């Protein structure tokens, strides 16, 4: 398939291009597009065949449900059977934005879109291009992150092109995304709302609106048989080709430990890579040292995480060591992704 790659301006996306993209969706095709979190791979969420195409293009297991993206509140009622009052309050505060909510689905949503579940995940993105695409594309855009299953989520169009060129009808290139981690997912099918995936909107922000909120047990416990409720959270994810190890502790001890491990690796003929910050990169001695951002601005760390994991694949390193990022606001979301990328390989010093 010949993939059309179209640049779009972030603040003023071209109507003609977006209409063309919308027509592709309405006729059952796939369009990758930017959102404020990560790039999405869109198809018509009410069309079972489109959802099947999404799974095929990503190489994603078909029991892993998709998020349906809407552009206004009026669209919600058609796809869900019931919206609790608390969820409406949360929507008022954080939609449009990086928040996904799970409800019981209506008859209109095909089981192909929900991976066989009777619940449906819904998000209203704030990104202009995404919103226009949803409107021109029929109002219900099913979209997982636009990466090959298992690879880091795409934060730039070049990442999408790497994974999906030739497999989708169109890729909209809106430059680099703002947040860089996928949306926070909150499950409203239970009495007390449950966080299934941490994100930019953190537990404290949710509790301010909802009162009590639980964290899914499957997210907290990594070495028992408890499965996360979001099917996608159980898969090995974001994994770079080389083994990634996180070293946690005070900065000085971490730098020392990482340098020691890189030196040992290099003595054994291995190529080592380090993920540090602007504050520490000059202290590392390894073949490839990269800064993920600055500790003065935790959002910079979130924004560059997936991109840096992809860069290390190109560097052909054999081993990667990373600092730990338990930052105040987004630490939970950042560490959730980093731990997955490391297969939960973390060493405390
Ligand atoms: O920021 C985002 O959410 C991005 C952009 C494109 O909007 N999308 C995204 O989709 O991250 P995806 O498919 O990569 O991740 C969706 C996650 C998966 O872990 C999936 O298992 C879970 O949401 N999920 C979807 N529907 C669900 C449901 N009905 N019940 C439980 N988990 C669900
Ligand atoms: Mg994903």
mmCIF file of N, CA and C and ligand atoms in Angstrom, residues 58 60 145 147 153 182 237, ligand 2:
data_model
loop_
_atom_site.group_PDB
_atom_site.id
_atom_site.type_symbol
_atom_site.label_atom_id
_atom_site.label_comp_id
_atom_site.label_asym_id
_atom_site.label_seq_id
_atom_site.Cartn_x
_atom_site.Cartn_y
_atom_site.Cartn_z
ATOM 1 N N UNK A 58 -0.805 -3.146 13.330
ATOM 2 C CA UNK A 58 0.079 -3.039 14.502
ATOM 3 C C UNK A 58 0.724 -4.363 14.887
ATOM 4 N N UNK A 60 -1.023 -6.451 16.616
ATOM 5 C CA UNK A 60 -1.471 -6.447 18.015
ATOM 6 C C UNK A 60 -2.425 -7.605 18.272
ATOM 7 N N UNK A 145 -2.118 3.517 20.218
ATOM 8 C CA UNK A 145 -0.897 4.218 19.852
ATOM 9 C C UNK A 145 -0.404 3.666 18.509
ATOM 10 N N UNK A 147 2.175 2.568 16.986
ATOM 11 C CA UNK A 147 3.445 1.847 16.911
ATOM 12 C C UNK A 147 3.170 0.387 16.591
ATOM 13 N N UNK A 153 5.732 3.797 22.173
ATOM 14 C CA UNK A 153 4.707 4.597 21.503
ATOM 15 C C UNK A 153 5.356 5.747 20.748
ATOM 16 N N UNK A 182 1.100 8.049 27.137
ATOM 17 C CA UNK A 182 -0.311 7.848 26.820
ATOM 18 C C UNK A 182 -1.213 8.322 27.956
ATOM 19 N N UNK A 237 6.338 -4.478 26.718
ATOM 20 C CA UNK A 237 6.014 -3.225 26.069
ATOM 21 C C UNK A 237 7.230 -2.347 25.939
HETATM 22 MG MG1 LIG B 2 -0.126 1.374 22.984
#
